[in-house]
């Protein structure tokens, strides 16, 4: 088990986990993300949108930015709608 599983779950750690490249996420970290997503539907939407945004930025898919913005504006997450 990695040492990251022993660290407290802080907002910074959650952000780092959510935005990490999918291929670098360890199985225990995937479990943490899954638990967060089941905790609240808005949190699930926020995580999914954050991961999608990170993918658009990493892959430089500027043509997909407008579609992502529309998803964010129509999401259940009030902070992303504005």
mmCIF file with all atom_site columns, C-alpha atoms in Angstrom:
data_model
loop_
_atom_site.group_PDB
_atom_site.id
_atom_site.type_symbol
_atom_site.label_atom_id
_atom_site.label_alt_id
_atom_site.label_comp_id
_atom_site.label_asym_id
_atom_site.label_entity_id
_atom_site.label_seq_id
_atom_site.pdbx_PDB_ins_code
_atom_site.Cartn_x
_atom_site.Cartn_y
_atom_site.Cartn_z
_atom_site.occupancy
_atom_site.B_iso_or_equiv
_atom_site.pdbx_formal_charge
_atom_site.auth_seq_id
_atom_site.auth_comp_id
_atom_site.auth_asym_id
_atom_site.auth_atom_id
_atom_site.pdbx_PDB_model_num
ATOM 1  C CA . UNK A 1 1  ? 0.000   0.000  0.000   1.00 0.00 ? 1  UNK A CA 1
ATOM 2  C CA . UNK A 1 2  ? 1.334   3.444  -0.830  1.00 0.00 ? 2  UNK A CA 1
ATOM 3  C CA . UNK A 1 3  ? 2.134   6.033  1.781   1.00 0.00 ? 3  UNK A CA 1
ATOM 4  C CA . UNK A 1 4  ? -0.489  8.333  0.246   1.00 0.00 ? 4  UNK A CA 1
ATOM 5  C CA . UNK A 1 5  ? -3.211  6.157  1.826   1.00 0.00 ? 5  UNK A CA 1
ATOM 6  C CA . UNK A 1 6  ? -2.002  7.215  5.278   1.00 0.00 ? 6  UNK A CA 1
ATOM 7  C CA . UNK A 1 7  ? -2.187  10.945 4.625   1.00 0.00 ? 7  UNK A CA 1
ATOM 8  C CA . UNK A 1 8  ? -5.287  12.842 5.767   1.00 0.00 ? 8  UNK A CA 1
ATOM 9  C CA . UNK A 1 9  ? -7.926  13.581 3.151   1.00 0.00 ? 9  UNK A CA 1
ATOM 10 C CA . UNK A 1 10 ? -7.624  17.346 2.779   1.00 0.00 ? 10 UNK A CA 1
ATOM 11 C CA . UNK A 1 11 ? -9.157  19.563 0.086   1.00 0.00 ? 11 UNK A CA 1
ATOM 12 C CA . UNK A 1 12 ? -5.704  19.875 -1.515  1.00 0.00 ? 12 UNK A CA 1
ATOM 13 C CA . UNK A 1 13 ? -5.212  16.114 -1.576  1.00 0.00 ? 13 UNK A CA 1
ATOM 14 C CA . UNK A 1 14 ? -8.680  15.536 -3.043  1.00 0.00 ? 14 UNK A CA 1
ATOM 15 C CA . UNK A 1 15 ? -8.002  18.130 -5.731  1.00 0.00 ? 15 UNK A CA 1
ATOM 16 C CA . UNK A 1 16 ? -4.685  16.480 -6.584  1.00 0.00 ? 16 UNK A CA 1
ATOM 17 C CA . UNK A 1 17 ? -6.340  13.052 -6.787  1.00 0.00 ? 17 UNK A CA 1
ATOM 18 C CA . UNK A 1 18 ? -9.200  14.249 -8.963  1.00 0.00 ? 18 UNK A CA 1
ATOM 19 C CA . UNK A 1 19 ? -6.954  16.141 -11.364 1.00 0.00 ? 19 UNK A CA 1
ATOM 20 C CA . UNK A 1 20 ? -4.216  13.507 -11.589 1.00 0.00 ? 20 UNK A CA 1
ATOM 21 C CA . UNK A 1 21 ? -3.740  11.847 -14.952 1.00 0.00 ? 21 UNK A CA 1
ATOM 22 C CA . UNK A 1 22 ? -6.006  8.772  -14.960 1.00 0.00 ? 22 UNK A CA 1
ATOM 23 C CA . UNK A 1 23 ? -3.144  6.412  -15.743 1.00 0.00 ? 23 UNK A CA 1
ATOM 24 C CA . UNK A 1 24 ? -1.277  7.577  -12.613 1.00 0.00 ? 24 UNK A CA 1
ATOM 25 C CA . UNK A 1 25 ? -4.117  7.031  -10.152 1.00 0.00 ? 25 UNK A CA 1
ATOM 26 C CA . UNK A 1 26 ? -3.477  4.079  -7.834  1.00 0.00 ? 26 UNK A CA 1
ATOM 27 C CA . UNK A 1 27 ? -6.277  1.575  -7.055  1.00 0.00 ? 27 UNK A CA 1
ATOM 28 C CA . UNK A 1 28 ? -6.654  2.829  -3.467  1.00 0.00 ? 28 UNK A CA 1
ATOM 29 C CA . UNK A 1 29 ? -6.915  6.395  -4.799  1.00 0.00 ? 29 UNK A CA 1
ATOM 30 C CA . UNK A 1 30 ? -9.607  5.316  -7.288  1.00 0.00 ? 30 UNK A CA 1
ATOM 31 C CA . UNK A 1 31 ? -11.520 3.948  -4.310  1.00 0.00 ? 31 UNK A CA 1
ATOM 32 C CA . UNK A 1 32 ? -11.264 7.301  -2.524  1.00 0.00 ? 32 UNK A CA 1
ATOM 33 C CA . UNK A 1 33 ? -12.592 9.105  -5.609  1.00 0.00 ? 33 UNK A CA 1
ATOM 34 C CA . UNK A 1 34 ? -15.427 6.559  -5.949  1.00 0.00 ? 34 UNK A CA 1
ATOM 35 C CA . UNK A 1 35 ? -16.387 7.057  -2.300  1.00 0.00 ? 35 UNK A CA 1
ATOM 36 C CA . UNK A 1 36 ? -16.444 10.820 -2.770  1.00 0.00 ? 36 UNK A CA 1
ATOM 37 C CA . UNK A 1 37 ? -18.615 10.459 -5.864  1.00 0.00 ? 37 UNK A CA 1
ATOM 38 C CA . UNK A 1 38 ? -21.175 8.338  -4.022  1.00 0.00 ? 38 UNK A CA 1
ATOM 39 C CA . UNK A 1 39 ? -21.283 10.748 -1.083  1.00 0.00 ? 39 UNK A CA 1
ATOM 40 C CA . UNK A 1 40 ? -23.246 13.439 -2.921  1.00 0.00 ? 40 UNK A CA 1
ATOM 41 C CA . UNK A 1 41 ? -24.568 13.818 -6.471  1.00 0.00 ? 41 UNK A CA 1
ATOM 42 C CA . UNK A 1 42 ? -23.244 17.385 -6.820  1.00 0.00 ? 42 UNK A CA 1
ATOM 43 C CA . UNK A 1 43 ? -19.802 16.211 -5.777  1.00 0.00 ? 43 UNK A CA 1
ATOM 44 C CA . UNK A 1 44 ? -19.959 13.462 -8.385  1.00 0.00 ? 44 UNK A CA 1
ATOM 45 C CA . UNK A 1 45 ? -20.820 16.035 -11.065 1.00 0.00 ? 45 UNK A CA 1
ATOM 46 C CA . UNK A 1 46 ? -18.062 18.375 -9.906  1.00 0.00 ? 46 UNK A CA 1
ATOM 47 C CA . UNK A 1 47 ? -15.462 15.583 -9.989  1.00 0.00 ? 47 UNK A CA 1
ATOM 48 C CA . UNK A 1 48 ? -16.521 14.431 -13.449 1.00 0.00 ? 48 UNK A CA 1
ATOM 49 C CA . UNK A 1 49 ? -16.485 17.968 -14.830 1.00 0.00 ? 49 UNK A CA 1
ATOM 50 C CA . UNK A 1 50 ? -13.095 18.697 -13.265 1.00 0.00 ? 50 UNK A CA 1
ATOM 51 C CA . UNK A 1 51 ? -11.637 15.534 -14.777 1.00 0.00 ? 51 UNK A CA 1
ATOM 52 C CA . UNK A 1 52 ? -13.112 16.355 -18.177 1.00 0.00 ? 52 UNK A CA 1
ATOM 53 C CA . UNK A 1 53 ? -11.722 19.889 -18.013 1.00 0.00 ? 53 UNK A CA 1
ATOM 54 C CA . UNK A 1 54 ? -8.267  18.607 -17.074 1.00 0.00 ? 54 UNK A CA 1
ATOM 55 C CA . UNK A 1 55 ? -8.401  16.249 -20.055 1.00 0.00 ? 55 UNK A CA 1
ATOM 56 C CA . UNK A 1 56 ? -9.396  19.056 -22.434 1.00 0.00 ? 56 UNK A CA 1
ATOM 57 C CA . UNK A 1 57 ? -6.516  21.208 -21.162 1.00 0.00 ? 57 UNK A CA 1
ATOM 58 C CA . UNK A 1 58 ? -3.900  18.430 -21.129 1.00 0.00 ? 58 UNK A CA 1
ATOM 59 C CA . UNK A 1 59 ? -4.741  17.277 -24.621 1.00 0.00 ? 59 UNK A CA 1
ATOM 60 C CA . UNK A 1 60 ? -5.137  20.853 -25.902 1.00 0.00 ? 60 UNK A CA 1
ATOM 61 C CA . UNK A 1 61 ? -8.595  20.122 -27.267 1.00 0.00 ? 61 UNK A CA 1
ATOM 62 C CA . UNK A 1 62 ? -9.703  23.736 -27.616 1.00 0.00 ? 62 UNK A CA 1
ATOM 63 C CA . UNK A 1 63 ? -12.542 22.651 -29.896 1.00 0.00 ? 63 UNK A CA 1
ATOM 64 C CA . UNK A 1 64 ? -14.120 20.816 -26.962 1.00 0.00 ? 64 UNK A CA 1
ATOM 65 C CA . UNK A 1 65 ? -13.978 23.748 -24.552 1.00 0.00 ? 65 UNK A CA 1
ATOM 66 C CA . UNK A 1 66 ? -17.343 25.206 -25.605 1.00 0.00 ? 66 UNK A CA 1
ATOM 67 C CA . UNK A 1 67 ? -19.023 21.832 -25.096 1.00 0.00 ? 67 UNK A CA 1
ATOM 68 C CA . UNK A 1 68 ? -17.431 21.558 -21.647 1.00 0.00 ? 68 UNK A CA 1
ATOM 69 C CA . UNK A 1 69 ? -18.558 25.084 -20.758 1.00 0.00 ? 69 UNK A CA 1
ATOM 70 C CA . UNK A 1 70 ? -22.126 24.178 -21.736 1.00 0.00 ? 70 UNK A CA 1
ATOM 71 C CA . UNK A 1 71 ? -21.974 21.072 -19.533 1.00 0.00 ? 71 UNK A CA 1
ATOM 72 C CA . UNK A 1 72 ? -20.709 23.182 -16.650 1.00 0.00 ? 72 UNK A CA 1
ATOM 73 C CA . UNK A 1 73 ? -23.425 25.821 -17.151 1.00 0.00 ? 73 UNK A CA 1
ATOM 74 C CA . UNK A 1 74 ? -26.108 23.130 -17.188 1.00 0.00 ? 74 UNK A CA 1
ATOM 75 C CA . UNK A 1 75 ? -24.704 21.130 -14.293 1.00 0.00 ? 75 UNK A CA 1
ATOM 76 C CA . UNK A 1 76 ? -26.156 20.786 -10.817 1.00 0.00 ? 76 UNK A CA 1
ATOM 77 C CA . UNK A 1 77 ? -23.062 22.454 -9.365  1.00 0.00 ? 77 UNK A CA 1
ATOM 78 C CA . UNK A 1 78 ? -23.954 26.089 -8.734  1.00 0.00 ? 78 UNK A CA 1
ATOM 79 C CA . UNK A 1 79 ? -20.329 27.275 -8.613  1.00 0.00 ? 79 UNK A CA 1
ATOM 80 C CA . UNK A 1 80 ? -19.717 25.842 -12.076 1.00 0.00 ? 80 UNK A CA 1
ATOM 81 C CA . UNK A 1 81 ? -22.907 27.292 -13.530 1.00 0.00 ? 81 UNK A CA 1
ATOM 82 C CA . UNK A 1 82 ? -21.641 30.808 -12.909 1.00 0.00 ? 82 UNK A CA 1
#
